Each structure stands twice: as structure tokens, then as C-alpha cells.
CSV table of C-alpha atoms and ligand atoms in Angstrom, one decimal:
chain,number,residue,atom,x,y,z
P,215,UNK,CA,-29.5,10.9,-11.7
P,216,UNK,CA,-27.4,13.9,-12.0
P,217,UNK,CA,-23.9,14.0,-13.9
P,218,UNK,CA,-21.0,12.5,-11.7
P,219,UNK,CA,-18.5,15.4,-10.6
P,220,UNK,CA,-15.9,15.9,-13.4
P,221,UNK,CA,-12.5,14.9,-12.7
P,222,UNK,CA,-9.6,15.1,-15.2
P,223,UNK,CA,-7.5,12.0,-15.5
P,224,UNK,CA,-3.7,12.9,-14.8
P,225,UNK,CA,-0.7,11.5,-15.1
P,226,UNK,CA,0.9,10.9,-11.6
P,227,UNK,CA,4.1,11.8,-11.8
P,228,UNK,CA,4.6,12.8,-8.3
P,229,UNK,CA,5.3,11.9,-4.9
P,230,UNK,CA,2.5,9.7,-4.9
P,231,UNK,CA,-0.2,8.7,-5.4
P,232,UNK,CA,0.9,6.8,-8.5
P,233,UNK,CA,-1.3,5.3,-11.4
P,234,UNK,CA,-4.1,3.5,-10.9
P,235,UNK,CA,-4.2,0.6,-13.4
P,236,UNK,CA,-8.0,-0.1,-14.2
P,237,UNK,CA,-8.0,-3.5,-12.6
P,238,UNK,CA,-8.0,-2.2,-9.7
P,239,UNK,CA,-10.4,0.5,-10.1
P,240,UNK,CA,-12.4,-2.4,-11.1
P,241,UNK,CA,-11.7,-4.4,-7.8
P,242,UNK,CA,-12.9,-1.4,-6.0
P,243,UNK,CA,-16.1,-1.6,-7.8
P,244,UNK,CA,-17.0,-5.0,-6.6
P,245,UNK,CA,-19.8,-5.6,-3.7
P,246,UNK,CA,-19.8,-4.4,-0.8
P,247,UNK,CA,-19.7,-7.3,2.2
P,248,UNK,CA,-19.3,-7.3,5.9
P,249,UNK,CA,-15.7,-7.3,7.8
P,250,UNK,CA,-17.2,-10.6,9.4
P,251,UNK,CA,-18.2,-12.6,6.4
P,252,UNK,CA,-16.0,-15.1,5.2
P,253,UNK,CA,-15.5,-14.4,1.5
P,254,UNK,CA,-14.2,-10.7,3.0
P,255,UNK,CA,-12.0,-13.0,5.8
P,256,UNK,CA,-10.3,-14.9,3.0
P,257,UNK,CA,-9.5,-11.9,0.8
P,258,UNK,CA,-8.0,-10.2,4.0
P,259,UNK,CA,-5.6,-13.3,4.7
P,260,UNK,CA,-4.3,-13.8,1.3
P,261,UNK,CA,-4.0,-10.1,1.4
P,262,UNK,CA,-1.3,-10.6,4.8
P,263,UNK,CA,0.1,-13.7,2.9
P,264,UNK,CA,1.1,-11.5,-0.6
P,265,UNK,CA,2.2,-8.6,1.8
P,266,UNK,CA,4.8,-11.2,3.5
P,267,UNK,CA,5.9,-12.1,0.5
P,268,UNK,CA,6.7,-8.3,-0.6
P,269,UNK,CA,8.0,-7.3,2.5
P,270,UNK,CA,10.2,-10.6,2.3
P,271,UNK,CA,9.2,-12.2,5.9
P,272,UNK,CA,7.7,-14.8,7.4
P,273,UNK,CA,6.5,-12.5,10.5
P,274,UNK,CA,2.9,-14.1,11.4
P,275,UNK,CA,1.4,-10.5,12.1
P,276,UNK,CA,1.7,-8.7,9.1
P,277,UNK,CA,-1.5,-6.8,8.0
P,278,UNK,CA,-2.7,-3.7,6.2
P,279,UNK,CA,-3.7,-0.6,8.7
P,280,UNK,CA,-6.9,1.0,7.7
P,281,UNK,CA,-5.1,4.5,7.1
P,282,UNK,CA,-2.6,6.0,4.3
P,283,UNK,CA,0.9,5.8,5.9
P,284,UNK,CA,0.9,7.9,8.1
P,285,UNK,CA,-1.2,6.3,10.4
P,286,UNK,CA,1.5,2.7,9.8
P,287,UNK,CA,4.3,5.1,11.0
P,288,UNK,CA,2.1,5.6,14.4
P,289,UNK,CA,1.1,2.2,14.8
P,290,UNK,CA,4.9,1.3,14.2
P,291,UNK,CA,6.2,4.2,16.9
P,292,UNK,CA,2.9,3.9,19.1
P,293,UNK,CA,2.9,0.1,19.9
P,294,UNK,CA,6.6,0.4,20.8
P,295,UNK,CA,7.6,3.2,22.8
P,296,UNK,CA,6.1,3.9,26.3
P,297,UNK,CA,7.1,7.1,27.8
P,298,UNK,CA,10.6,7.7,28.6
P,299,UNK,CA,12.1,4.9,26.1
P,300,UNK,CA,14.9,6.4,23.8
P,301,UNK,CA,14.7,6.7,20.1
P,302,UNK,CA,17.4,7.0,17.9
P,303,UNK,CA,16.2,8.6,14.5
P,304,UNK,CA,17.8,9.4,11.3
P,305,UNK,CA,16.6,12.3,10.2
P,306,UNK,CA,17.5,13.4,6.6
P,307,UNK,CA,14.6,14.5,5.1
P,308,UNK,CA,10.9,15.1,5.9
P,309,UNK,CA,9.7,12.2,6.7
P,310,UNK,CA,12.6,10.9,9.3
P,311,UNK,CA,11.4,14.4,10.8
P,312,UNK,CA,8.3,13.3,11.3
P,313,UNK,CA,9.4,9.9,13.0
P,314,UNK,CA,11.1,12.4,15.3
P,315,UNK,CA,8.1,14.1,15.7
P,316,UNK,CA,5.8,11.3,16.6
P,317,UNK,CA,8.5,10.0,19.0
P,318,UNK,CA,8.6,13.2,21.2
P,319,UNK,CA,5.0,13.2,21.3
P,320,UNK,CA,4.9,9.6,22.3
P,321,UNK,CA,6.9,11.0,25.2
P,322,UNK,CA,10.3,9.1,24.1
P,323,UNK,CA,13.6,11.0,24.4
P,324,UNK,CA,14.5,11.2,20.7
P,325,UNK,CA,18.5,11.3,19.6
P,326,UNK,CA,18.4,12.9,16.2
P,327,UNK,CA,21.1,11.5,13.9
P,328,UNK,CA,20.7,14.0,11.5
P,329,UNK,CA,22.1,14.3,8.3
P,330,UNK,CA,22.0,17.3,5.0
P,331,UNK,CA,19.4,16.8,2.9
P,332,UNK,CA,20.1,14.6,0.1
P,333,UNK,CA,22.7,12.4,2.0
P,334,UNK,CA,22.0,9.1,3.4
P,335,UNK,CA,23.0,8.6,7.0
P,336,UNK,CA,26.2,6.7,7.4
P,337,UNK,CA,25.5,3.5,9.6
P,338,UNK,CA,28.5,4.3,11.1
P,339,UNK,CA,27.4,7.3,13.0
P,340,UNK,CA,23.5,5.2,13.6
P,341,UNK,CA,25.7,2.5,14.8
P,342,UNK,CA,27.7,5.3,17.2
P,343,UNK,CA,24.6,6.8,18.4
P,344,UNK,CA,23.7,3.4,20.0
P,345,UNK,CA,26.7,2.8,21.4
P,346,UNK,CA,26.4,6.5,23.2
P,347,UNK,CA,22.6,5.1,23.7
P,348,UNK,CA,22.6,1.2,24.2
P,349,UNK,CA,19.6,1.1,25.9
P,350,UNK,CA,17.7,2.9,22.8
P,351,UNK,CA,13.9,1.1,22.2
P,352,UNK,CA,14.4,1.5,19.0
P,353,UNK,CA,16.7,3.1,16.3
P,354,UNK,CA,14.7,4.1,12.8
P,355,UNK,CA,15.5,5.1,9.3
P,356,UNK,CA,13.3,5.8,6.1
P,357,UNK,CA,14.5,3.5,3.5
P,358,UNK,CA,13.6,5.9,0.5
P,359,UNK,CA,13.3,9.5,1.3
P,360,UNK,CA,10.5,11.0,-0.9
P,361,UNK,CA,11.5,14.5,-0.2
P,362,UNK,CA,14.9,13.8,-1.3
P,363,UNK,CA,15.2,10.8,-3.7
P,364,UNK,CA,17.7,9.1,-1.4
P,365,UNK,CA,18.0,5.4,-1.0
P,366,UNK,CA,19.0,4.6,2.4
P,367,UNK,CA,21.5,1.4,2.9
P,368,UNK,CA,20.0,-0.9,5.7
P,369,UNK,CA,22.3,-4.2,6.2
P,370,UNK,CA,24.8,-3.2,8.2
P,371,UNK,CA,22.3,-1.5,10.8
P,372,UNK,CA,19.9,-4.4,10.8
P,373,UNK,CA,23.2,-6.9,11.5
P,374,UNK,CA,24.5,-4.7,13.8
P,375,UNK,CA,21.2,-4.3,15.6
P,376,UNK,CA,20.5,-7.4,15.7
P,377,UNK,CA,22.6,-8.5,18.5
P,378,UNK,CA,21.4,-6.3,20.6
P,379,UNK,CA,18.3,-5.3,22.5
P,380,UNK,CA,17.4,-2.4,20.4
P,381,UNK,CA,14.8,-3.3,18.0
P,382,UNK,CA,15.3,-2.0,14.0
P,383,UNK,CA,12.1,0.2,12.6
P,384,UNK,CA,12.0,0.9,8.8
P,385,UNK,CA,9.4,3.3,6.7
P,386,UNK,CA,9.4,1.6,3.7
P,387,UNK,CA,6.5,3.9,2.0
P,388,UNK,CA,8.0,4.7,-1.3
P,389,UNK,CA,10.0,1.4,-1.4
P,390,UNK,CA,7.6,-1.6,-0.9
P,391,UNK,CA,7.0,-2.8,-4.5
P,392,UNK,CA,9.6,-0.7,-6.3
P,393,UNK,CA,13.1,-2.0,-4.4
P,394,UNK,CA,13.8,-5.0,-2.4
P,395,UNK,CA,13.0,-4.4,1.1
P,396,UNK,CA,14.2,-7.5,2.6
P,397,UNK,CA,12.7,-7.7,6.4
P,398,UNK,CA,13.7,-10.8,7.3
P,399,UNK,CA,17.2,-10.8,5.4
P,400,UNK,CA,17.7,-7.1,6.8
P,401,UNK,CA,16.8,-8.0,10.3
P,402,UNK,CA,13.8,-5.1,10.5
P,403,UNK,CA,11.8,-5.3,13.3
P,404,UNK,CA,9.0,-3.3,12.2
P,405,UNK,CA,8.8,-2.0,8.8
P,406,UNK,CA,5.6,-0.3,7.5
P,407,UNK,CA,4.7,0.9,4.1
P,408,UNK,CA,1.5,2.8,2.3
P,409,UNK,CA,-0.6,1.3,-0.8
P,410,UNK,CA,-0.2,5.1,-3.2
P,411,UNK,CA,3.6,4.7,-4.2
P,412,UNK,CA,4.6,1.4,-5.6
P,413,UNK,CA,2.1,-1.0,-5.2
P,414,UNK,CA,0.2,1.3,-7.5
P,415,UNK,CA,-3.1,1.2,-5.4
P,416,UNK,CA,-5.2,4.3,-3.4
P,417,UNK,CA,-4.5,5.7,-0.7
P,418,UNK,CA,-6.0,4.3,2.3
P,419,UNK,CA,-4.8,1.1,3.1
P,420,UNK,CA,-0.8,1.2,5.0
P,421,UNK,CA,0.7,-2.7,5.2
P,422,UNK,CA,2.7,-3.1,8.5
P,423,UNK,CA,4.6,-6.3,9.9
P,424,UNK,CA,6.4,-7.0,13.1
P,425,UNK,CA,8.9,-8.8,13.8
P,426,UNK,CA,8.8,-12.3,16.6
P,427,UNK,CA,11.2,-9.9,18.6
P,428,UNK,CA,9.1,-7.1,18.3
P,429,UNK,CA,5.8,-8.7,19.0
P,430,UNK,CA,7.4,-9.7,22.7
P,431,UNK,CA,8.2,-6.2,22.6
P,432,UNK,CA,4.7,-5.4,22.9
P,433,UNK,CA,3.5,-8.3,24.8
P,434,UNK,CA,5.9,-6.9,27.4
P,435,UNK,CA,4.8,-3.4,28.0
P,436,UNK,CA,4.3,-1.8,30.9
P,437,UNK,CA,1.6,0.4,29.9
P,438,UNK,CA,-1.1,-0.6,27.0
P,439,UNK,CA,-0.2,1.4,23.8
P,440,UNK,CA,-1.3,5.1,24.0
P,441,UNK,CA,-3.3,4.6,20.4
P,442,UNK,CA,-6.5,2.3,20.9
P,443,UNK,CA,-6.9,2.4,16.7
P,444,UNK,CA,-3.5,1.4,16.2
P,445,UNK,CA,-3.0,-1.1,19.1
P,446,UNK,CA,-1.7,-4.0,17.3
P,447,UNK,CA,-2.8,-6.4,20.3
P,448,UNK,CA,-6.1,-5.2,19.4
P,449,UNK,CA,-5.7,-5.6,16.1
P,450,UNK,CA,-4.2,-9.3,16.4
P,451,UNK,CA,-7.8,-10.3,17.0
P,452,UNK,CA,-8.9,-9.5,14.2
P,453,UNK,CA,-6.2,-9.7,11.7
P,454,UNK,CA,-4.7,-12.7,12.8
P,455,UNK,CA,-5.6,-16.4,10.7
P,456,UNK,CA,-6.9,-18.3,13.7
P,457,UNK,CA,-7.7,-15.4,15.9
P,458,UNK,CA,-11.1,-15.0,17.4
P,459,UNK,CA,-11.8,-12.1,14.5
P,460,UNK,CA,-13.0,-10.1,17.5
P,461,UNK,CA,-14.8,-7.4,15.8
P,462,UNK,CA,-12.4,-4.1,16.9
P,463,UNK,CA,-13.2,-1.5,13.6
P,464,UNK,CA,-14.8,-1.4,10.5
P,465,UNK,CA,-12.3,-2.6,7.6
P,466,UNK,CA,-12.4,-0.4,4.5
P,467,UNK,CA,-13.8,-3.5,2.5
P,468,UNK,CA,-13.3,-2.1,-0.9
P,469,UNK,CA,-10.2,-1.1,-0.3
P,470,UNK,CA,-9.1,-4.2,0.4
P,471,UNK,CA,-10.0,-6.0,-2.5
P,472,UNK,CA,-8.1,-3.0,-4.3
P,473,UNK,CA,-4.9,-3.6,-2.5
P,474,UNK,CA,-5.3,-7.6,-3.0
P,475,UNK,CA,-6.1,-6.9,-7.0
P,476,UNK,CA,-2.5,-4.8,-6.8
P,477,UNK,CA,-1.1,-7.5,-5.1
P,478,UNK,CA,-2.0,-10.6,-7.6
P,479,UNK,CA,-0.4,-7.9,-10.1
P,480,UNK,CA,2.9,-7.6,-8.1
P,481,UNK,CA,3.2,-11.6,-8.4
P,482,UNK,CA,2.1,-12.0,-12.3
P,483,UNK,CA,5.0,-9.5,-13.2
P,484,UNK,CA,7.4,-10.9,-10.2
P,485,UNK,CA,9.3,-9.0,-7.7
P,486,UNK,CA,12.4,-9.6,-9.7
P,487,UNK,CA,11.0,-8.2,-13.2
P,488,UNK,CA,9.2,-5.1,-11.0
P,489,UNK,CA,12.3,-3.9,-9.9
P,490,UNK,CA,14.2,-4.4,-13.0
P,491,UNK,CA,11.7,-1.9,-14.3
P,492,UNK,CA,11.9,0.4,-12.0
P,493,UNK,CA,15.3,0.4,-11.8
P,494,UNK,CA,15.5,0.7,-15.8
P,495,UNK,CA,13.1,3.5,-16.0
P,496,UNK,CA,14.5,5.3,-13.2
P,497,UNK,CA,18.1,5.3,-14.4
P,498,UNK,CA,17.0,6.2,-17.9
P,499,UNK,CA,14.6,9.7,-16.5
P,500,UNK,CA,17.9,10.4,-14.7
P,501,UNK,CA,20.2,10.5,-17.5
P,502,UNK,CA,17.9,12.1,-19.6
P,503,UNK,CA,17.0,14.9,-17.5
P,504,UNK,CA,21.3,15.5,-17.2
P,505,UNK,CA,21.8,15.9,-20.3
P,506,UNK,CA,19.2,18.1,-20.8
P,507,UNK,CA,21.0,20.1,-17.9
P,508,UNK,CA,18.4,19.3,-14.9
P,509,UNK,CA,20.9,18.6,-11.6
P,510,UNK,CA,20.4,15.6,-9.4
P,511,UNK,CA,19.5,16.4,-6.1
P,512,UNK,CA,20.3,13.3,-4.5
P,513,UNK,CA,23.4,11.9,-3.6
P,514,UNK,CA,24.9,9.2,-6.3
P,515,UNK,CA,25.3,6.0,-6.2
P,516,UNK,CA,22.5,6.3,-3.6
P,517,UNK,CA,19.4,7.4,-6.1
P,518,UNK,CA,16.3,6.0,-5.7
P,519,UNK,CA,15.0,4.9,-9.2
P,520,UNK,CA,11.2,5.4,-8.4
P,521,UNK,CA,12.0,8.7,-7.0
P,522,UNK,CA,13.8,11.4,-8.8
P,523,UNK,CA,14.5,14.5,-7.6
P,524,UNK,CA,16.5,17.4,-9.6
P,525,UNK,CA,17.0,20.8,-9.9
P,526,UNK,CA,16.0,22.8,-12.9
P,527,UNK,CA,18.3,23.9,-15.8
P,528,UNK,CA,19.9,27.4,-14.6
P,529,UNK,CA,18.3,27.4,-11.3
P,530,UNK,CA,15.0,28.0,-13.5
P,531,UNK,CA,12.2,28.6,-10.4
P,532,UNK,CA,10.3,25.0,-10.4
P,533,UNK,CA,6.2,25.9,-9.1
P,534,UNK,CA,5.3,28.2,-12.6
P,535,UNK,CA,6.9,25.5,-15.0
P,536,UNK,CA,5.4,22.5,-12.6
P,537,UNK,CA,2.2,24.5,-13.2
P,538,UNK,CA,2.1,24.8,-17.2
P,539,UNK,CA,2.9,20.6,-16.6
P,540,UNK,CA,-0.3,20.3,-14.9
P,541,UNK,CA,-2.7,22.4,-16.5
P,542,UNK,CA,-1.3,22.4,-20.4
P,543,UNK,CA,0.2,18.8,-20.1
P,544,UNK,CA,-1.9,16.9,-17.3
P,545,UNK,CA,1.1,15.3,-15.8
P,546,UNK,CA,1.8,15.8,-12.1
P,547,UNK,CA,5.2,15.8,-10.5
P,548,UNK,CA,5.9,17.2,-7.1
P,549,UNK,CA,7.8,20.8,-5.8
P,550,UNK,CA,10.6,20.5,-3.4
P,551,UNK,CA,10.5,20.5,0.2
P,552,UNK,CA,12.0,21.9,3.3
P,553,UNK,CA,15.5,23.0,2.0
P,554,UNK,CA,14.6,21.9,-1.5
P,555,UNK,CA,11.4,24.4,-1.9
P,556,UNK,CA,11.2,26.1,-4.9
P,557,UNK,CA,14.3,24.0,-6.2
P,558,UNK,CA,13.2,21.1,-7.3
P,559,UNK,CA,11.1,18.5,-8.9
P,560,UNK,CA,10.2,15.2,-7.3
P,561,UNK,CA,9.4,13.2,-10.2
P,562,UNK,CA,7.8,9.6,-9.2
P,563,UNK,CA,8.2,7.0,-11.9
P,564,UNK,CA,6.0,4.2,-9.0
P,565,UNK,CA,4.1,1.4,-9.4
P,566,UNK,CA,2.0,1.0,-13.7
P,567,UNK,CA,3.4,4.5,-13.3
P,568,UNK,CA,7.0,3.2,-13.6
P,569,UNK,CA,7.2,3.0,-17.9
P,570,UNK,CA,9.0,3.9,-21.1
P,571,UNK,CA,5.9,5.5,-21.8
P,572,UNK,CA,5.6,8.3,-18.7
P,573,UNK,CA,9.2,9.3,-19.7
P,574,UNK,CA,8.5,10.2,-23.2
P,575,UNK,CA,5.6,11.7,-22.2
P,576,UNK,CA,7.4,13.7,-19.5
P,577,UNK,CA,10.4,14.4,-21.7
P,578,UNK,CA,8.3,15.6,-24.7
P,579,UNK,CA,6.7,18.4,-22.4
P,580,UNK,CA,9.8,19.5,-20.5
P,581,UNK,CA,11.4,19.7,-24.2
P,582,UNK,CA,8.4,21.2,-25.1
P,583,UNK,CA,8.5,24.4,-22.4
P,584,UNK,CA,12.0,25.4,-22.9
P,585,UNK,CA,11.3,25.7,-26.5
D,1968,LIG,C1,4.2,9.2,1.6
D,1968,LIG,C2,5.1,8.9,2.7
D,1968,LIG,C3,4.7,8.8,4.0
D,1968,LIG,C4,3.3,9.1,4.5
D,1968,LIG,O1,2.3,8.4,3.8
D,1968,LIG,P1,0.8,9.0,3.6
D,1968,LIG,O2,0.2,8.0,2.8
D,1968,LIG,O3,1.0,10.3,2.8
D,1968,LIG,O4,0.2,9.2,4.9
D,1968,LIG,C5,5.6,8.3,5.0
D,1968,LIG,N1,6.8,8.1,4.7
D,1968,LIG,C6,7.3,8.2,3.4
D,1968,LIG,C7,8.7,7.9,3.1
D,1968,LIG,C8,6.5,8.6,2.4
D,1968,LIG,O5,6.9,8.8,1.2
């Protein structure tokens, strides 16, 4: 047998993917089964139970696409909108562009709320824009904006929401695992999420859950969803507990015993005790990084503590020194985007990635290159 590839271990410091603790590598490991046998069936549905309980709902079709986020964002947009619906999008960052995106080419007319990078949206003006646009399908935010380290408020737009037609969309990517989310509390329709930021597993798995309101949504379309893959009325077959398990696409089988491994891990620590740590390692990079003269990019008293984003000590150019991190130090943290490129660093402090230890170790190296 010839020598596996090499492949350095980092630490992931980034935007995601974050850490890998070795359980999981381990639960990746394990035997490969069919997407019909049982023992795979009853790993799946305590897999939809835990992701309820993170996502804080009791929505029956909740479920893991096979795909990294991206492909949860279409299924969220894509089993909504039929062509011609409005969308109201906030749009702050990258990824609320891309919602925007996806929209248009779903053939919805898309009202951009948009807002400087680094800002959260102010419900108000959300909360305007459906009052120019009451008809509006659907009206979406990103919850935590990895391109800018914001953490965007969602009660008063899911109570507002709520009384009307318009149903409430959240990307929850880089905050399922590492902040509350809320659904049910926060009134969100549809809120999606990837398994590479908090929940500390690979990429490739993207947990998604509708709402009762959404799911007549989609039961009352006109056309059948433009995305066969992501057709969550296809999926429902399969997915469902009690559902006919209609065959529909291969599940990645390992990958979900990896996300159900990260899962049992998110209820031994608690949801309470996992966001105390984030929160406490998050606030603690932050300070340390001002004092050593780093800016915050992000607006405060609306910083996202698994995501940290700050500009260097006298506007210092960030890709060389993010480099020397890499190659000398083995840690990864991300460049700046958009308006932020060549700014900043997007330092992810997500999932077993989220300790006292990645800090010093960060901290030591950054004190170490302005020696
Ligand atoms: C990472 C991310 C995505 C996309 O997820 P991928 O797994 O990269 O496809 C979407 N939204 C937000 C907020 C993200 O951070």
C-alpha cells in the first residue's frame, strides 16, 4: 500500500471550517451501510431530533441537506419562491448578497435593504420595506455575517412578521451551535445552517427546518420547486419519521454519523455552557487584540463572539502577515472581503475551536511577528 497523501494539521482559525475534535473523525470512520437500512434510519432521525433541539423548534421537517451551506440557502430560497414572488433581503455583507443573488435567479423581484458593511440592518427599515412591499414571499437576514463579524438582531422582525403573510427566512451558518438561534421563540420560518462553523463537524452536511406555516407554503405552490435535489416535498419522503423512506438520493452515510457524533457533543456540554464559551473566548480575543492596537471591524455591542473581524495595527497590509501565520505558525485565519479586502482578519474562534487555548496560541504568534 503506498503512503497516504501528507496533510499538515492546522489550526482553524478562520471562517470555517473549524476543528475537528477526533470523535468525530472517528465517527467518520465507522462502516459504511445503506441509506435504507435501519441502523442508518435511526441515526438519521435522532440526527433531525438533536438538530430541533439546536435550532430551538418543534418543526416536524427538520433535516440535514446533503450539501455544505450553500446548497441549505437554495433549498431555503428554491422551495419558496416561484417566479415573480418578491423578496425582501438584507444585504450587509457577502453572504445576504448572495441570498440576493439566488433570489433573482429564482426569478423573484428582490428589494435590497442594504446596509454598510459592518452594520446590522435596523428592523426598522426591514420592517418599512414590507410595509412598501406587504405582499413580499419572504423577507431574509443572515443572523451572523462571516464576512463582517456582525450579529444581526432577529426578535422584532420575526414578531413583526409574524402577523402577516410574509414568511421569516434566517441563514444561521455561523450561528447554529455558537449563539442561541431561537426558531420557534423568534418566529423563523425557515432557518438553515452548515455542519463546518460551530457544530465543529466537515463540511458536507447543511441542517434546515421549516416552519408549519412554511411547509403550507410549499404544499401550496403553484409550480413544483425549480430544484429537483433540493425539493423538500421530495425530500419529506425520505427524511420524514413515518414517511414511506421513498428512496430520492444517496445520503452521505458517513457524514452523518459525523454530524450525529457532533451533535451528542453539543448536548454533553449543553447549549447553555457552549455559548457561555464562546461568548467568553470571543470577548476575551477581542479585547486582547485592542489593546494590542488591532481595530474592530464590526459594529459594537453587535460583535459576534465566534467571529472576529479587525483590522491590523497601523493599517499593516493583512495577506503577507496572514501568510507567515500559516506557513511558520500553522494557524489559519481568514482575509477580508468585499470592502474589507486586504483590511482585515476574520478570526473564527467556532465549535472545539472556541478555547483559551487557540487564543494563546494565536496571541503568542501575532506577538511574535511584530517583534
Ligand atoms: C459559510 C457560510 C455560508 C455558506 O456555507 P458553505 O458551507 O461555504 O457553502 C452561508 N452563509 C453564511 C453566513 C456562512 O458563513
Amino acid at each position: 500500500m503506498s503512503a497516504p497523501f501528507p496533510i499538515r494539521p492546522r489550526l482553524l482559525l478562520g471562517p470555517g471550517p473549524s476543528p475537528v475534535h477526533d470523535r468525530i473523525l472517528q465517527a467518520l470512520a465507522r462502516p459504511t451501510v445503506g441509506h435504507l437500512d435501519p441502523q442508518f434510519l435511526a441515526v438519521m432521525d435522532d440526527v433531525n431530533a438533536k438538530l430541533r433541539h439546536v435550532f430551538g423548534t418543534s418543526n416536524s421537517l427538520t433535516f440535514p441537506v446533503s450539501g455544505t451551506g450553500s446548497a441549505s440557502q437554495e433549498a431555503a430560497l428554491a422551495n419558496i419562491l416561484e417566479p415573480g414572488d418578491t423578496a425582501i433581503i438584507g444585504v450587509n455583507g457577502v453572504f445576504g448578497g448572495r441570498l440576493a443573488e439566488m433570489a433573482r435567479r429564482m426569478g423573484a423581484k428582490v428589494v435590497d435593504v442594504e446596509e454598510e458593511w459592518g452594520r446590522i440592518l435596523d428592523p426598522e427599515r426591514l420592517i418599512q420595506a414590507h410595509r412598501e412591499y406587504p405582499a413580499a414571499r419572504l423577507l431574509a437576514v443572515v443572523h451572523a455575517e462571516t464576512s463582517t463579524g456582525v450579529r444581526q438582531p432577529l426578535e422584532d422582525i420575526g414578531s413583526y412578521l409574524a402577523g402577516t403573510d410574509t414568511l421569516f427566512l434566517v441563514d444561521t451558518v455561523t450561528s447554529l451551535g455558537g449563539i442561541p438561534v431561537e426558531v420557534d421563540p423568534n418566529h423563523i420560518d425557515v432557518c438553515y445552517s452548515g455542519t463546518q462553523k460551530c457544530l465543529g463537524v466537515p463540511p458536507g452536511l447543511a441542517p434546515i427546518t421549516f416552519s408549519p406555516r412554511a411547509l403550507e407554503r410549499i404544499r401550496s405552490r403553484k409550480r413544483p420547486c425549480q430544484s429537483w435535489y433540493l425539493d423538500a416535498s421530495l425530500l419529506s419522503d425520505y427524511v420524514g419519521e413515518g414517511s414511506e423512506r421513498k428512496y430520492h438520493h444517496t445520503a452521505p452515510i458517513n457524514m452523518m454519523y459525523a454530524l450525529h457524533e457532533g451533535l451528542v457533543m453539543v448536548e454533553e456540554e449543553g447549549l447553555e455552557a457552549r455559548f457561555a464559551r464562546h461568548a467568553e473566548v470571543g470577548k476575551r480575543l477581542q479585547d486582547e487584540l485592542q489593546e494590542r492596537g488591532f481595530t474592530l471591524f464590526a459594529e459594537e455591542g453587535h460583535r459576534l463572539p465566534q467571529l472576529t473581524s479587525a483590522a491590523l495595527p497601523g493599517g499593516a497590509d493583512e495577506a503577507p502577515l496572514r501568510k507567515v501565520l500559516l506557513d511558520r505558525y500553522d494557524i489559519e485565519v481568514g482575509g477580508g472581503l468585499g470592502p474589507a479586502k486586504g483590511k482585515i482578519w476574520r478570526i473564527g474562534l467556532m465549535g472545539a475551536g472556541a478555547t483559551n487555548e487557540s487564543v494563546d496560541r494565536l496571541l503568542a504568534a501575532v506577538d511574535a511577528l511584530s517583534d
